[in-house]
Amino acid sequence: TVNLTVNNPTGFPNNLTLERYTPLATKINNSSFTFYNLEPITIQPSAGVYRFPNVILKEGVLAEYSFGVVAPGPDEKYIIQSTNIDITSMLVTVQVSATDASITTYTLSTDISGLTDASTNYFIEENTQGLYQIFFGDGVLGKKLDNGQKIEISYLITNGPETNGAKDFTFSGIVKDTSGNTNYPFTTSITSTVAANGGNDIENINSIKYNAPKYFGTQDRAVTAGDYASIVRNIYPAIS
């Protein structure tokens, strides 16, 4: 988490936007890594200062996949051919129709109880090859896609624990105003409020066998000490 200040942008615009997946660079043990913000942020200056406060960053290599919808429904799986994906960094968009290029953002469903036939959610699972694959609703639990629609998936491929402790960053992106103008020469200053933490390797089979029954048993309820332990491990995977 960092505070990012944009210093003296030419023309002093009324607002500035930090787009989703804006890169910030860092080095750890002479190795270079890149962190990104996962949500766009728009600010207005305060007393002439352009400050993006408490920007949450995630580390990884930015990757994208696109798929065409052929057989709409949950049986059609869209396999992401990357390993070490941070699924919390994933952005899934769907082209509205074959003739309408506008897009709708879909969100990950973690609880089917509130889904309707119009819910714009996707589902994710790991296949037998250890790769993530996503799928969509059937028109009852989640909106069903249409043949010919286009799916775009953006995500970060993480280096896991290698970047824990990172706190010194260099801005390597751009900012723009809400009209899309980017011709603002500027400098930046960045201060870390929380050093990078929580990066971990993919969960191994033994850990899954141990944790899965306990997490399923809680059903998102915290009653016993074991329930609390399972929920905490799910929210904070780095905690053993």
mmCIF file of C-alpha atoms in Angstrom:
data_model
loop_
_atom_site.group_PDB
_atom_site.id
_atom_site.type_symbol
_atom_site.label_atom_id
_atom_site.label_comp_id
_atom_site.label_asym_id
_atom_site.label_seq_id
_atom_site.Cartn_x
_atom_site.Cartn_y
_atom_site.Cartn_z
ATOM 1 C CA THR A 1 0.000 0.000 0.000
ATOM 2 C CA VAL A 2 1.431 3.356 -1.042
ATOM 3 C CA ASN A 3 0.622 7.041 -1.128
ATOM 4 C CA LEU A 4 1.343 8.422 -4.592
ATOM 5 C CA THR A 5 1.741 12.158 -5.143
ATOM 6 C CA VAL A 6 1.860 13.666 -8.634
ATOM 7 C CA ASN A 7 3.950 16.810 -8.512
ATOM 8 C CA ASN A 8 3.215 19.899 -10.596
ATOM 9 C CA PRO A 9 1.401 18.423 -13.615
ATOM 10 C CA THR A 10 1.477 20.914 -16.450
ATOM 11 C CA GLY A 11 -1.708 22.957 -16.634
ATOM 12 C CA PHE A 12 -2.873 21.781 -13.218
ATOM 13 C CA PRO A 13 -5.923 19.782 -14.427
ATOM 14 C CA ASN A 14 -9.126 19.601 -12.384
ATOM 15 C CA ASN A 15 -8.651 15.875 -11.796
ATOM 16 C CA LEU A 16 -6.293 13.004 -12.472
ATOM 17 C CA THR A 17 -6.960 9.294 -12.925
ATOM 18 C CA LEU A 18 -4.734 6.357 -12.125
ATOM 19 C CA GLU A 19 -5.965 3.643 -14.476
ATOM 20 C CA ARG A 20 -6.340 -0.012 -13.511
ATOM 21 C CA TYR A 21 -3.061 -1.942 -13.867
ATOM 22 C CA THR A 22 -0.803 1.119 -13.728
ATOM 23 C CA PRO A 23 2.760 -0.193 -13.162
ATOM 24 C CA LEU A 24 5.115 0.685 -10.301
ATOM 25 C CA ALA A 25 8.591 -0.830 -10.346
ATOM 26 C CA THR A 26 10.717 -2.092 -7.483
ATOM 27 C CA LYS A 27 13.914 -4.060 -6.913
ATOM 28 C CA ILE A 28 14.586 -6.786 -4.375
ATOM 29 C CA ASN A 29 18.059 -8.335 -4.164
ATOM 30 C CA ASN A 30 18.911 -6.769 -7.536
ATOM 31 C CA SER A 31 15.914 -8.426 -9.206
ATOM 32 C CA SER A 32 13.244 -6.230 -10.803
ATOM 33 C CA PHE A 33 9.532 -6.673 -10.143
ATOM 34 C CA THR A 34 6.399 -4.789 -11.071
ATOM 35 C CA PHE A 35 3.380 -4.009 -8.924
ATOM 36 C CA TYR A 36 -0.013 -2.796 -10.160
ATOM 37 C CA ASN A 37 -3.127 -1.202 -8.745
ATOM 38 C CA LEU A 38 -6.274 -3.246 -9.399
ATOM 39 C CA GLU A 39 -8.872 -0.489 -9.504
ATOM 40 C CA PRO A 40 -8.959 2.879 -11.299
ATOM 41 C CA ILE A 41 -8.716 5.862 -8.951
ATOM 42 C CA THR A 42 -9.725 9.444 -9.757
ATOM 43 C CA ILE A 43 -8.759 12.356 -7.512
ATOM 44 C CA GLN A 44 -9.091 16.127 -7.393
ATOM 45 C CA PRO A 45 -6.270 18.296 -6.068
ATOM 46 C CA SER A 46 -6.378 19.465 -2.488
ATOM 47 C CA ALA A 47 -4.582 22.772 -1.913
ATOM 48 C CA GLY A 48 -2.837 22.183 -5.227
ATOM 49 C CA VAL A 49 -1.607 18.706 -4.238
ATOM 50 C CA TYR A 50 -2.516 15.679 -6.373
ATOM 51 C CA ARG A 51 -2.371 12.761 -3.964
ATOM 52 C CA PHE A 52 -3.580 9.211 -4.473
ATOM 53 C CA PRO A 53 -3.851 7.883 -0.909
ATOM 54 C CA ASN A 54 -3.589 4.263 0.217
ATOM 55 C CA VAL A 55 -3.220 2.722 -3.215
ATOM 56 C CA ILE A 56 -3.292 -1.065 -2.856
ATOM 57 C CA LEU A 57 -0.761 -2.797 -5.104
ATOM 58 C CA LYS A 58 -0.390 -6.378 -6.293
ATOM 59 C CA GLU A 59 2.783 -7.884 -7.736
ATOM 60 C CA GLY A 60 3.011 -9.832 -10.952
ATOM 61 C CA VAL A 61 3.431 -9.975 -14.687
ATOM 62 C CA LEU A 62 0.359 -8.626 -16.458
ATOM 63 C CA ALA A 63 -1.179 -11.132 -18.887
ATOM 64 C CA GLU A 64 -4.325 -11.324 -20.986
ATOM 65 C CA TYR A 65 -6.377 -14.039 -22.619
ATOM 66 C CA SER A 66 -9.378 -13.784 -24.926
ATOM 67 C CA PHE A 67 -11.970 -16.388 -25.858
ATOM 68 C CA GLY A 68 -14.924 -16.605 -28.176
ATOM 69 C CA VAL A 69 -18.175 -18.074 -26.905
ATOM 70 C CA VAL A 70 -19.129 -21.146 -28.952
ATOM 71 C CA ALA A 71 -21.397 -23.254 -26.743
ATOM 72 C CA PRO A 72 -22.930 -20.938 -24.092
ATOM 73 C CA GLY A 73 -23.450 -22.396 -20.648
ATOM 74 C CA PRO A 74 -21.448 -23.718 -17.704
ATOM 75 C CA ASP A 75 -20.187 -26.755 -19.623
ATOM 76 C CA GLU A 76 -17.992 -24.541 -21.792
ATOM 77 C CA LYS A 77 -14.784 -23.954 -19.848
ATOM 78 C CA TYR A 78 -12.270 -21.251 -20.707
ATOM 79 C CA ILE A 79 -8.846 -22.507 -19.682
ATOM 80 C CA ILE A 80 -6.177 -19.952 -18.755
ATOM 81 C CA GLN A 81 -2.832 -21.309 -19.915
ATOM 82 C CA SER A 82 -0.764 -19.718 -17.153
ATOM 83 C CA THR A 83 0.441 -20.925 -13.777
ATOM 84 C CA ASN A 84 0.928 -18.967 -10.546
ATOM 85 C CA ILE A 85 -2.071 -16.737 -11.247
ATOM 86 C CA ASP A 86 -3.262 -14.355 -8.557
ATOM 87 C CA ILE A 87 -7.001 -14.807 -9.060
ATOM 88 C CA THR A 88 -7.734 -11.786 -6.862
ATOM 89 C CA SER A 89 -6.136 -9.663 -9.604
ATOM 90 C CA MET A 90 -8.399 -11.005 -12.336
ATOM 91 C CA LEU A 91 -10.576 -8.760 -14.486
ATOM 92 C CA VAL A 92 -13.182 -10.518 -16.649
ATOM 93 C CA THR A 93 -15.151 -8.604 -19.275
ATOM 94 C CA VAL A 94 -17.633 -9.805 -21.865
ATOM 95 C CA GLN A 95 -18.534 -8.074 -25.118
ATOM 96 C CA VAL A 96 -22.254 -7.322 -24.941
ATOM 97 C CA SER A 97 -23.082 -8.995 -28.261
ATOM 98 C CA ALA A 98 -21.569 -9.994 -31.560
ATOM 99 C CA THR A 99 -22.696 -6.659 -33.011
ATOM 100 C CA ASP A 100 -22.189 -4.450 -29.939
ATOM 101 C CA ALA A 101 -18.552 -3.906 -28.926
ATOM 102 C CA SER A 102 -19.387 -2.386 -25.522
ATOM 103 C CA ILE A 103 -18.361 -4.535 -22.577
ATOM 104 C CA THR A 104 -19.776 -5.695 -19.266
ATOM 105 C CA THR A 105 -17.522 -6.504 -16.309
ATOM 106 C CA TYR A 106 -18.267 -9.828 -14.630
ATOM 107 C CA THR A 107 -17.380 -10.527 -10.995
ATOM 108 C CA LEU A 108 -16.330 -13.764 -9.338
ATOM 109 C CA SER A 109 -19.165 -15.606 -7.629
ATOM 110 C CA THR A 110 -18.312 -17.049 -4.227
ATOM 111 C CA ASP A 111 -21.895 -17.639 -3.070
ATOM 112 C CA ILE A 112 -24.626 -18.850 -5.419
ATOM 113 C CA SER A 113 -27.473 -18.120 -2.997
ATOM 114 C CA GLY A 114 -28.006 -14.586 -4.296
ATOM 115 C CA LEU A 115 -27.630 -15.294 -8.021
ATOM 116 C CA THR A 116 -30.400 -14.673 -10.543
ATOM 117 C CA ASP A 117 -30.749 -15.238 -14.272
ATOM 118 C CA ALA A 118 -29.376 -11.709 -14.810
ATOM 119 C CA SER A 119 -26.373 -11.879 -12.455
ATOM 120 C CA THR A 120 -23.158 -10.937 -14.257
ATOM 121 C CA ASN A 121 -20.900 -13.358 -12.437
ATOM 122 C CA TYR A 122 -18.356 -15.948 -13.439
ATOM 123 C CA PHE A 123 -17.074 -19.047 -11.664
ATOM 124 C CA ILE A 124 -13.534 -20.358 -11.380
ATOM 125 C CA GLU A 125 -12.068 -23.770 -10.678
ATOM 126 C CA GLU A 126 -8.802 -25.641 -11.063
ATOM 127 C CA ASN A 127 -8.728 -28.448 -13.611
ATOM 128 C CA THR A 128 -6.864 -31.743 -13.444
ATOM 129 C CA GLN A 129 -3.816 -30.168 -15.115
ATOM 130 C CA GLY A 130 -3.528 -27.595 -12.330
ATOM 131 C CA LEU A 131 -4.715 -24.733 -14.544
ATOM 132 C CA TYR A 132 -7.508 -22.319 -13.707
ATOM 133 C CA GLN A 133 -10.592 -22.317 -15.882
ATOM 134 C CA ILE A 134 -13.591 -20.044 -15.732
ATOM 135 C CA PHE A 135 -17.187 -20.630 -16.758
ATOM 136 C CA PHE A 136 -20.450 -18.743 -16.723
ATOM 137 C CA GLY A 137 -24.065 -19.158 -15.674
ATOM 138 C CA ASP A 138 -26.806 -21.281 -17.154
ATOM 139 C CA GLY A 139 -29.513 -18.601 -17.220
ATOM 140 C CA VAL A 140 -30.810 -19.623 -13.800
ATOM 141 C CA LEU A 141 -27.754 -19.267 -11.599
ATOM 142 C CA GLY A 142 -26.021 -16.421 -13.377
ATOM 143 C CA LYS A 143 -26.534 -14.848 -16.767
ATOM 144 C CA LYS A 144 -26.011 -17.169 -19.705
ATOM 145 C CA LEU A 145 -23.709 -15.889 -22.429
ATOM 146 C CA ASP A 146 -24.607 -15.798 -26.106
ATOM 147 C CA ASN A 147 -22.874 -17.480 -28.988
ATOM 148 C CA GLY A 148 -20.331 -15.158 -30.608
ATOM 149 C CA GLN A 149 -19.641 -13.017 -27.555
ATOM 150 C CA LYS A 150 -16.010 -12.286 -26.724
ATOM 151 C CA ILE A 151 -14.478 -12.820 -23.285
ATOM 152 C CA GLU A 152 -11.385 -10.877 -22.178
ATOM 153 C CA ILE A 153 -9.447 -11.930 -19.079
ATOM 154 C CA SER A 154 -6.634 -9.876 -17.529
ATOM 155 C CA TYR A 155 -4.632 -11.081 -14.543
ATOM 156 C CA LEU A 156 -1.269 -11.087 -12.810
ATOM 157 C CA ILE A 157 1.188 -13.988 -12.787
ATOM 158 C CA THR A 158 2.757 -13.676 -9.373
ATOM 159 C CA ASN A 159 6.244 -14.396 -8.070
ATOM 160 C CA GLY A 160 4.788 -15.414 -4.718
ATOM 161 C CA PRO A 161 6.957 -14.834 -1.626
ATOM 162 C CA GLU A 162 9.903 -13.393 -3.577
ATOM 163 C CA THR A 163 8.493 -9.868 -3.377
ATOM 164 C CA ASN A 164 7.429 -9.821 0.268
ATOM 165 C CA GLY A 165 8.947 -6.805 1.974
ATOM 166 C CA ALA A 166 9.016 -4.550 -1.085
ATOM 167 C CA LYS A 167 8.517 -0.935 -0.070
ATOM 168 C CA ASP A 168 10.525 1.287 -2.434
ATOM 169 C CA PHE A 169 8.741 1.962 -5.720
ATOM 170 C CA THR A 170 9.287 3.952 -8.889
ATOM 171 C CA PHE A 171 6.314 5.149 -10.905
ATOM 172 C CA SER A 172 6.495 3.835 -14.476
ATOM 173 C CA GLY A 173 2.988 4.561 -15.768
ATOM 174 C CA ILE A 174 0.920 7.523 -16.873
ATOM 175 C CA VAL A 175 -1.917 9.559 -15.417
ATOM 176 C CA LYS A 176 -4.731 11.213 -17.291
ATOM 177 C CA ASP A 177 -7.677 13.491 -16.703
ATOM 178 C CA THR A 178 -11.277 12.381 -17.137
ATOM 179 C CA SER A 179 -11.218 13.618 -20.743
ATOM 180 C CA GLY A 180 -8.443 11.158 -21.493
ATOM 181 C CA ASN A 181 -5.646 13.723 -21.827
ATOM 182 C CA THR A 182 -2.236 12.363 -20.868
ATOM 183 C CA ASN A 183 0.039 15.198 -21.968
ATOM 184 C CA TYR A 184 0.907 16.216 -18.416
ATOM 185 C CA PRO A 185 4.663 16.252 -17.719
ATOM 186 C CA PHE A 186 5.067 15.538 -14.023
ATOM 187 C CA THR A 187 7.191 13.932 -11.363
ATOM 188 C CA THR A 188 6.022 11.648 -8.584
ATOM 189 C CA SER A 189 6.855 10.908 -4.985
ATOM 190 C CA ILE A 190 5.846 7.603 -3.423
ATOM 191 C CA THR A 191 5.774 6.569 0.218
ATOM 192 C CA SER A 192 4.889 3.070 1.389
ATOM 193 C CA THR A 193 2.385 2.798 4.217
ATOM 194 C CA VAL A 194 2.542 -1.013 4.315
ATOM 195 C CA ALA A 195 5.379 -3.121 2.883
ATOM 196 C CA ALA A 196 4.451 -5.904 0.482
ATOM 197 C CA ASN A 197 3.306 -9.012 2.335
ATOM 198 C CA GLY A 198 1.174 -12.119 1.969
ATOM 199 C CA GLY A 199 2.861 -13.442 -1.160
ATOM 200 C CA ASN A 200 2.963 -17.212 -1.081
ATOM 201 C CA ASP A 201 3.508 -20.247 -3.265
ATOM 202 C CA ILE A 202 0.529 -22.125 -4.642
ATOM 203 C CA GLU A 203 -1.174 -24.274 -2.016
ATOM 204 C CA ASN A 204 0.030 -27.857 -2.147
ATOM 205 C CA ILE A 205 -2.140 -30.978 -2.107
ATOM 206 C CA ASN A 206 -1.524 -31.783 1.570
ATOM 207 C CA SER A 207 -2.523 -28.276 2.603
ATOM 208 C CA ILE A 208 -5.683 -28.459 0.489
ATOM 209 C CA LYS A 209 -6.620 -31.800 2.016
ATOM 210 C CA TYR A 210 -6.172 -30.323 5.479
ATOM 211 C CA ASN A 211 -7.921 -26.988 4.955
ATOM 212 C CA ALA A 212 -10.735 -27.780 2.501
ATOM 213 C CA PRO A 213 -12.911 -29.872 4.853
ATOM 214 C CA LYS A 214 -12.523 -27.293 7.607
ATOM 215 C CA TYR A 215 -13.406 -24.379 5.355
ATOM 216 C CA PHE A 216 -16.380 -26.227 3.912
ATOM 217 C CA GLY A 217 -17.530 -27.164 7.400
ATOM 218 C CA THR A 218 -17.695 -23.555 8.539
ATOM 219 C CA GLN A 219 -20.040 -22.560 5.660
ATOM 220 C CA ASP A 220 -18.761 -18.974 6.185
ATOM 221 C CA ARG A 221 -19.908 -19.095 9.812
ATOM 222 C CA ALA A 222 -17.590 -18.319 12.720
ATOM 223 C CA VAL A 223 -18.811 -20.215 15.775
ATOM 224 C CA THR A 224 -15.996 -22.394 17.056
ATOM 225 C CA ALA A 225 -12.291 -21.628 17.345
ATOM 226 C CA GLY A 226 -11.758 -23.950 14.368
ATOM 227 C CA ASP A 227 -14.230 -21.916 12.311
ATOM 228 C CA TYR A 228 -12.315 -18.719 13.028
ATOM 229 C CA ALA A 229 -9.006 -20.392 12.159
ATOM 230 C CA SER A 230 -10.352 -21.639 8.819
ATOM 231 C CA ILE A 231 -11.811 -18.267 7.834
ATOM 232 C CA VAL A 232 -8.646 -16.387 8.811
ATOM 233 C CA ARG A 233 -6.518 -18.764 6.698
ATOM 234 C CA ASN A 234 -8.859 -18.231 3.754
ATOM 235 C CA ILE A 235 -8.618 -14.431 4.000
ATOM 236 C CA TYR A 236 -4.906 -14.368 4.843
ATOM 237 C CA PRO A 237 -3.293 -17.327 3.009
ATOM 238 C CA ALA A 238 0.199 -16.488 4.282
ATOM 239 C CA ILE A 239 -0.861 -17.418 7.822
ATOM 240 C CA SER A 240 0.009 -21.016 8.540
#
